[in-house]
GROMACS .gro file of C-alpha atoms in nm:
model
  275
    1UNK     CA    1   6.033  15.793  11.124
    2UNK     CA    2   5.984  16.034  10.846
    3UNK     CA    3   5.983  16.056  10.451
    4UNK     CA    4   6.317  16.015  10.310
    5UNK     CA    5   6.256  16.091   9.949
    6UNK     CA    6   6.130  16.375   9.848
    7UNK     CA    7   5.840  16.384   9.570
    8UNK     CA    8   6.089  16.441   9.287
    9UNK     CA    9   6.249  16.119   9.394
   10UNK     CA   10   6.567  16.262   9.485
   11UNK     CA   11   6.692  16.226   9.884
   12UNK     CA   12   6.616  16.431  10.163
   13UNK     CA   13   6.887  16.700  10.206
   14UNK     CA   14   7.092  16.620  10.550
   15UNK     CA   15   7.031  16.952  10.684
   16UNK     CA   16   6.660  16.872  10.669
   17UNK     CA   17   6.707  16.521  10.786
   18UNK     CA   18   6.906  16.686  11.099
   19UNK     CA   19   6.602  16.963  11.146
   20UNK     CA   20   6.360  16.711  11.129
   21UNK     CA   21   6.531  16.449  11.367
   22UNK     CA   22   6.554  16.808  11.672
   23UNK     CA   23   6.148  16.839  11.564
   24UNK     CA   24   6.074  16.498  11.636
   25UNK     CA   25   6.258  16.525  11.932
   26UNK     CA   26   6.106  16.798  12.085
   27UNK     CA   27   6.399  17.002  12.081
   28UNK     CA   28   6.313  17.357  12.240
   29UNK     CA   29   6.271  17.608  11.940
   30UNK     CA   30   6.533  17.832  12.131
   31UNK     CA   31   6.785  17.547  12.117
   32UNK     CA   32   6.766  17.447  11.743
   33UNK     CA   33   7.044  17.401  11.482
   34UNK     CA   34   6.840  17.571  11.196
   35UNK     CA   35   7.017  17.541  10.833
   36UNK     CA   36   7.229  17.835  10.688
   37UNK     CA   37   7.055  18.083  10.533
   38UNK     CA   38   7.170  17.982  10.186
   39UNK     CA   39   7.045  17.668  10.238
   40UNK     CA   40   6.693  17.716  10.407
   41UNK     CA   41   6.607  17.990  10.159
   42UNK     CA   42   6.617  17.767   9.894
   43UNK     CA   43   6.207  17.652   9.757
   44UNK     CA   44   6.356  17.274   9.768
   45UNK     CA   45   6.446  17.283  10.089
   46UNK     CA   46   6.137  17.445  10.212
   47UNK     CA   47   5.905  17.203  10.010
   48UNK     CA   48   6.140  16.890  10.143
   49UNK     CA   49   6.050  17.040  10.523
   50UNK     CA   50   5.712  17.081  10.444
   51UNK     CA   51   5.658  16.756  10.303
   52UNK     CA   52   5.900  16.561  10.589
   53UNK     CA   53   5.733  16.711  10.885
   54UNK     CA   54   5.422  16.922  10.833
   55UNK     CA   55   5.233  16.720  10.552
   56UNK     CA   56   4.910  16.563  10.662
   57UNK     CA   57   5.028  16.194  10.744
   58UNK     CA   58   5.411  16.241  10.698
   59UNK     CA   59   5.466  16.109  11.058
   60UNK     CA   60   5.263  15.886  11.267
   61UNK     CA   61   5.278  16.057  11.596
   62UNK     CA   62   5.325  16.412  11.557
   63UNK     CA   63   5.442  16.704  11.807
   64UNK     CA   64   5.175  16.877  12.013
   65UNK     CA   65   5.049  17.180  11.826
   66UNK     CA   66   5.188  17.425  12.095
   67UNK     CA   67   5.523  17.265  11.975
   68UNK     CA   68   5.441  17.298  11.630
   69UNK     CA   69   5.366  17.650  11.639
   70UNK     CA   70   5.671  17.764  11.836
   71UNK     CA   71   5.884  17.526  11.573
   72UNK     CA   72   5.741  17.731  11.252
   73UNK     CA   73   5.745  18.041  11.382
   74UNK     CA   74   6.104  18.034  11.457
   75UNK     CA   75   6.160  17.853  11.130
   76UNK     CA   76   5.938  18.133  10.931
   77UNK     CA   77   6.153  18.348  11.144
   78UNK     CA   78   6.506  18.214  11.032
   79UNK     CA   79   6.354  18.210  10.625
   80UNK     CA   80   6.226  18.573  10.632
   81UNK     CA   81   6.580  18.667  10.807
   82UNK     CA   82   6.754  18.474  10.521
   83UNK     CA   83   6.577  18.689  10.224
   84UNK     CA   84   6.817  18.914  10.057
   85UNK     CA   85   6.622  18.971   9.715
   86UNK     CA   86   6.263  18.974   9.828
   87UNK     CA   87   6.139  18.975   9.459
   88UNK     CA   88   6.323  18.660   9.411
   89UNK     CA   89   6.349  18.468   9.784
   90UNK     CA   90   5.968  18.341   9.905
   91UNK     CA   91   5.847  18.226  10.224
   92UNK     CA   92   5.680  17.848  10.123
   93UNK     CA   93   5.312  17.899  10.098
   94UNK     CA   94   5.293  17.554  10.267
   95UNK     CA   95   5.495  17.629  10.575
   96UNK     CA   96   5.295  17.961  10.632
   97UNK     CA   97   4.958  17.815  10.574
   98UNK     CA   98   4.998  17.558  10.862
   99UNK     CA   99   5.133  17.808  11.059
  100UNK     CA  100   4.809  18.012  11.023
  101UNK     CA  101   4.600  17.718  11.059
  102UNK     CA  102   4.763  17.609  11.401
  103UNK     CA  103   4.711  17.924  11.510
  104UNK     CA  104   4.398  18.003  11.457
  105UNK     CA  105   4.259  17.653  11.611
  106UNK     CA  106   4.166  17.678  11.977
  107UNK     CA  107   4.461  17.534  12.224
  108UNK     CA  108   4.447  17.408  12.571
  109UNK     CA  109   4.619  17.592  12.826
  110UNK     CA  110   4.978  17.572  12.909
  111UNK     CA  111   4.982  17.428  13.239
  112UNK     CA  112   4.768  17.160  13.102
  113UNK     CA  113   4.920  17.084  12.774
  114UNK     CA  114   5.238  17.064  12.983
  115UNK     CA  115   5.066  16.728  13.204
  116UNK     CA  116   4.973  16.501  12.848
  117UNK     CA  117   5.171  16.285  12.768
  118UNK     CA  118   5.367  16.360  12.371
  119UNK     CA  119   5.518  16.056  12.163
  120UNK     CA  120   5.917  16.154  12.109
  121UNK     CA  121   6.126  16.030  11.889
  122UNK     CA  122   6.500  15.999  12.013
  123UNK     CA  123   6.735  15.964  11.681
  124UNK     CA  124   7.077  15.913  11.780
  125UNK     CA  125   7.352  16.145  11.612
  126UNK     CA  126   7.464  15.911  11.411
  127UNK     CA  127   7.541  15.948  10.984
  128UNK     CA  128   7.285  15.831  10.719
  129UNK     CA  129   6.970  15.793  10.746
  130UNK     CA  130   6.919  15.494  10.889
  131UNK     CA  131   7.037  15.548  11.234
  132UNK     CA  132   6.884  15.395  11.544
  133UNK     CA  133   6.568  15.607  11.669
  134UNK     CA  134   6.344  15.509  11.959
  135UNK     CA  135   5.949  15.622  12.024
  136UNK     CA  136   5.869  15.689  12.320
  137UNK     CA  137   5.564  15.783  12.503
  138UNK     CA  138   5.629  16.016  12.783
  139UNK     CA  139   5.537  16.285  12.988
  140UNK     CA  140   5.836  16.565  12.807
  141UNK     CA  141   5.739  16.869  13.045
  142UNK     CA  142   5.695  16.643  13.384
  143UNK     CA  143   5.977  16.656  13.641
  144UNK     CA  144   5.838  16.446  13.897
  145UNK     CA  145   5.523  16.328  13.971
  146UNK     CA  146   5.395  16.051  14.236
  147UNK     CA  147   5.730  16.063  14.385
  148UNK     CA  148   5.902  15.895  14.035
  149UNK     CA  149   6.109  16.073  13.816
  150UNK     CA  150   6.063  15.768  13.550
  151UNK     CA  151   5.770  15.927  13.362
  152UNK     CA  152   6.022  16.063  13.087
  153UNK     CA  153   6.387  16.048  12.961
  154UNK     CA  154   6.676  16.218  13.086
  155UNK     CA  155   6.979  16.345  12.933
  156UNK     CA  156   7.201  16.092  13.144
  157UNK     CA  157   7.027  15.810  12.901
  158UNK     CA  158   7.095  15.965  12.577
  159UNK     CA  159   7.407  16.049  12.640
  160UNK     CA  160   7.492  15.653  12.739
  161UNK     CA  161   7.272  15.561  12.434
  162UNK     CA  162   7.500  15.759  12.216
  163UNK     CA  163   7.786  15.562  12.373
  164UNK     CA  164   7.622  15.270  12.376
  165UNK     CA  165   7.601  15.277  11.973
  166UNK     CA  166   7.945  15.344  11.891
  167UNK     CA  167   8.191  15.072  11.795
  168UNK     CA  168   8.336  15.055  12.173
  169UNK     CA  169   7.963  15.047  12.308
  170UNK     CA  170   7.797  14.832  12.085
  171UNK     CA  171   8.079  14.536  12.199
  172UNK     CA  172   7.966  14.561  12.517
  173UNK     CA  173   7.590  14.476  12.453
  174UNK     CA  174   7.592  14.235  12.138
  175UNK     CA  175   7.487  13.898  12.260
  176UNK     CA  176   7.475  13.969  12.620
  177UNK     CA  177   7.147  13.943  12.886
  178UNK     CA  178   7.121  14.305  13.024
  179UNK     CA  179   6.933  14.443  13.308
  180UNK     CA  180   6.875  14.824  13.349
  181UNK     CA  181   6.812  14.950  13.627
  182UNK     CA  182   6.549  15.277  13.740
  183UNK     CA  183   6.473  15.191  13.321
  184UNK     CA  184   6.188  15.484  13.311
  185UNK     CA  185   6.040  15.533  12.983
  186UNK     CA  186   6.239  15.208  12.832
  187UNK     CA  187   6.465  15.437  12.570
  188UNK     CA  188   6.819  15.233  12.672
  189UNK     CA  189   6.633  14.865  12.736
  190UNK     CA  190   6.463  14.935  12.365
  191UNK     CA  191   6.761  15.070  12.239
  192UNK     CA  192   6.940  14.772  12.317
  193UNK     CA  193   6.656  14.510  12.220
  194UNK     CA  194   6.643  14.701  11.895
  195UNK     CA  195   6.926  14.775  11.731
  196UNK     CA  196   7.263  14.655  11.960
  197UNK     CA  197   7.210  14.279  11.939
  198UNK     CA  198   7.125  14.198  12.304
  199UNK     CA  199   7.043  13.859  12.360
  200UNK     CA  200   6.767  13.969  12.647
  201UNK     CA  201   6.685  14.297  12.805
  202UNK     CA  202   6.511  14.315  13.125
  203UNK     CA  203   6.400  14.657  13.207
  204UNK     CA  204   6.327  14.710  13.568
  205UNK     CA  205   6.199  15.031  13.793
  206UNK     CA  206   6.078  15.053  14.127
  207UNK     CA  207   5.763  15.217  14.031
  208UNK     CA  208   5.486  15.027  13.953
  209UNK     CA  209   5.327  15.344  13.723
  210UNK     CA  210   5.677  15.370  13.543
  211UNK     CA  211   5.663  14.987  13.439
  212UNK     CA  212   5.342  14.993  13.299
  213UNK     CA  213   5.437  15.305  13.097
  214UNK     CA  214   5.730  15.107  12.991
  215UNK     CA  215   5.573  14.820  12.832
  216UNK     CA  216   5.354  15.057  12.681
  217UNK     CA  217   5.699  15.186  12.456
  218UNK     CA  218   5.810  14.862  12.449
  219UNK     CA  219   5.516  14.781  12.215
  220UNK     CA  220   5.538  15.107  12.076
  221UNK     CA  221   5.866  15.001  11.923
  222UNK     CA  222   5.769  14.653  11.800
  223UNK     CA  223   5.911  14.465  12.082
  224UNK     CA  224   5.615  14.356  12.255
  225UNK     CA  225   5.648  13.989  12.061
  226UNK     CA  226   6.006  13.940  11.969
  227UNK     CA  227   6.059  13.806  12.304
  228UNK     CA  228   6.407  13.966  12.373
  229UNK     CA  229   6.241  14.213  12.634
  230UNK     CA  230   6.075  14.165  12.960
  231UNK     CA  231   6.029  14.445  13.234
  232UNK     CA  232   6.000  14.372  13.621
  233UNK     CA  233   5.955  14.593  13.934
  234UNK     CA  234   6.287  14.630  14.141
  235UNK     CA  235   6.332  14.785  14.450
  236UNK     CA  236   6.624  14.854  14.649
  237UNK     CA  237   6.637  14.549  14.870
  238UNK     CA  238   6.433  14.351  14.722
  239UNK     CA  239   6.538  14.028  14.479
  240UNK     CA  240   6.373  13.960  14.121
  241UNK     CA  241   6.139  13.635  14.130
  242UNK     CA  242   6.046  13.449  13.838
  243UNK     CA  243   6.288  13.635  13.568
  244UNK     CA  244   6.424  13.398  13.282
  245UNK     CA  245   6.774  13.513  13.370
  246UNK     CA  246   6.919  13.457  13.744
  247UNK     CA  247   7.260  13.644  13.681
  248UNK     CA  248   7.285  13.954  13.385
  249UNK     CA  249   7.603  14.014  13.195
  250UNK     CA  250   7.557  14.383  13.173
  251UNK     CA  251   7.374  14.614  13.418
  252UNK     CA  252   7.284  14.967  13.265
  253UNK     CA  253   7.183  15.282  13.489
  254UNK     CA  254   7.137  15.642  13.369
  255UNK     CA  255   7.003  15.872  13.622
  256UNK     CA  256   6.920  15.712  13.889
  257UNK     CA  257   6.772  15.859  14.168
  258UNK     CA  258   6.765  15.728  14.572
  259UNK     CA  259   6.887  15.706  14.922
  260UNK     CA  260   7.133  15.567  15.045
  261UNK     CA  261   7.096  15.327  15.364
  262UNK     CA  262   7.139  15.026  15.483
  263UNK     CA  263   6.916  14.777  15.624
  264UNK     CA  264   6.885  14.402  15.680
  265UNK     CA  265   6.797  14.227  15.295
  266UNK     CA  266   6.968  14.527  15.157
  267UNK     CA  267   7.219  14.345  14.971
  268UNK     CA  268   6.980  14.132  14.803
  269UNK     CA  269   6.996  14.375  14.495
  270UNK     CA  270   7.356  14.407  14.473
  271UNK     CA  271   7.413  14.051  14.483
  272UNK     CA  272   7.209  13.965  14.235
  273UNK     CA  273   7.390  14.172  13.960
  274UNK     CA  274   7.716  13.947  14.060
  275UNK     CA  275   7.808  13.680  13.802
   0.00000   0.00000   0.00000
C-alpha cells in the first residue's frame, strides 16, 4: 500500500502509518486524526510523510489532486500551528514544494472532478502494519446514479468489515462459501476472498453497471485468477443459474437498499439462501 521503511532503514512511525492509511482513504481533511504537535513538528516525521505519500511513485494509485491539496494544506496548517521556536522548528521543503506545485497546475472543476471515478484504499483499524487493506475503484463523491447506489462503499460495509476481521468475525467466514448480497464496489466479497479464508465468495448486485465495476476491483486486488471469487446479477425474485454453489453457508449484506413487496416467484431469493 505504501513504503514502510523509511530511507534510513528504520520503520515508519505509527502515527504516520495511521495519517497515511485516512489519506489513502480519502478521509475528508476536516475529519482527520493529524499527529500531536510534538510529534509532526519533528523533520523525521515530516520527511517519513513526504516520502510515504507525496514522493513521485510511493503509491500506485494516488488521491485526486483536489484531495491532495486540501490534505497538505491542512497538514502545512497543523505543522506551522505546531512551531514554537521558529528559528529552530521548519516547515519540510518537500511537503511545501508539492503543495505549490499542485496548486499552481490547472484543475478541473468541482462538479466534474466530483463524477471520476478515484482508486481508495480501505485499511482496516487493525495493529501493525500488515493489516488487511482493500483497493477499490469507485465513484467516492457519487450518491446515486442510474437508480444504484452500488457505485461506491458505504459506511454499513466497513463497519461489518471491521467485525468481520476480528477473532469472533473471522470464525464465521474461514472455510465457508459466502454470498453477499447488493455487493457494490466488492470491498466485503474481496475482503473475505483475501484475507478471512473463505472457501468461495460470490458477490452478487442487481445492477448490471455495479457488477461490471465489481469485477473490475476484483482484479484490482489480485483475485481475478485465484478462483475463490465469482460475481453474478441478483434480483429480488429472481434465482441464480449456473453458480458453482447451489446453497451458501454465509450470506453478507451491508446497506442494502429496496422495496418491499410481494409477488408471485418472490420467494425464489429467500429460499435459495436456506441450507
Amino acid at each position: 500500500m505504501l513504503k514502510m521503511i523509511h530511507r534510513d532503514g528504520s520503520g515508519i512511525d505509527p502515527a504516520v502509518v495511521i495519517l497515511a492509511r485516512q489519506y489513502l482513504q480519502l478521509v475528508d481533511p476536516d475529519q482527520l486524526f493529524i499527529p500531536e504537535h510534538e510529534t509532526i513538528r519533528r523533520p523525521e516525521i515530516q520527511a517519513q510523510i513526504f516520502e510515504s505519500m507525496f514522493q513521485e511513485g510511493c503509491v500506485l494509485y494516488p488521491p485526486p489532486d483536489r484531495y491532495k491539496i486540501r490534505f497538505l494544506k491542512k497538514l502545512v496548517d497543523s505543522m506551522e500551528q505546531a512551531i514554537t521556536d521558529p528559528e529552530e522548528d521548519e516547515i519540510s521543503d518537500d511537503l511545501t514544494a508539492c503543495l505549490s506545485q499542485l496548486i499552481a497546475q490547472p484543475q478541473v472543476s468541482e462538479g466534474l472532478a466530483a463524477q471520476r471515478k478515484c482508486h481508495v484504499y480501505y485499511t482496516m483499524p487493525l495493529p501493525g502494519l500488515n493489516a488487511p487493506s482493500v483497493i477499490i475503484l469507485e465513484s467516492r463523491y457519487l450518491l446515486a446514479s442510474s437508480g444504484t447506489t452500488g457505485l461506491r462503499t458505504w459506511e454499513a460495509a466497513l463497519h461489518l468489515g471491521i467485525y468481520l476481521c476480528s477473532p469472533k468475525g473471522r470464525a464465521f467466514i474461514k472455510d465457508q462459501t459466502v454470498l453477499e448480497l447488493g455487493a457494490g464496489t466488492g470491498f466485503l466479497s474481496s475482503l473475505c476472498a483475501k484475507y478471512l479464508g473463505a472457501r468461495h465468495v460470490l458477490a452478487t448486485d442487481g445492477s448490471s453497471e455495479v457488477v461490471e465495476d465489481l469485477q473490475f476491483n476484483i482484479k484490482l486486488n489480485g483475485l481475478d485468477s485465484a478462483g475463490v471469487i465469482g460475481t453474478n446479477i441478483l434480483k429480488w425474485g429472481h434465482s441464480l443459474d449456473g453458480t458453482l454453489f447451489t446453497t451458501h453457508d454465509i450470506v453478507l449484506g451491508a446497506d442494502l437498499v429496496g422495496r418491499v413487496f410481494y409477488k408471485p416467484g418472490t420467494p425464489a431469493t429467500g429460499m435459495l439462501l436456506l441450507p
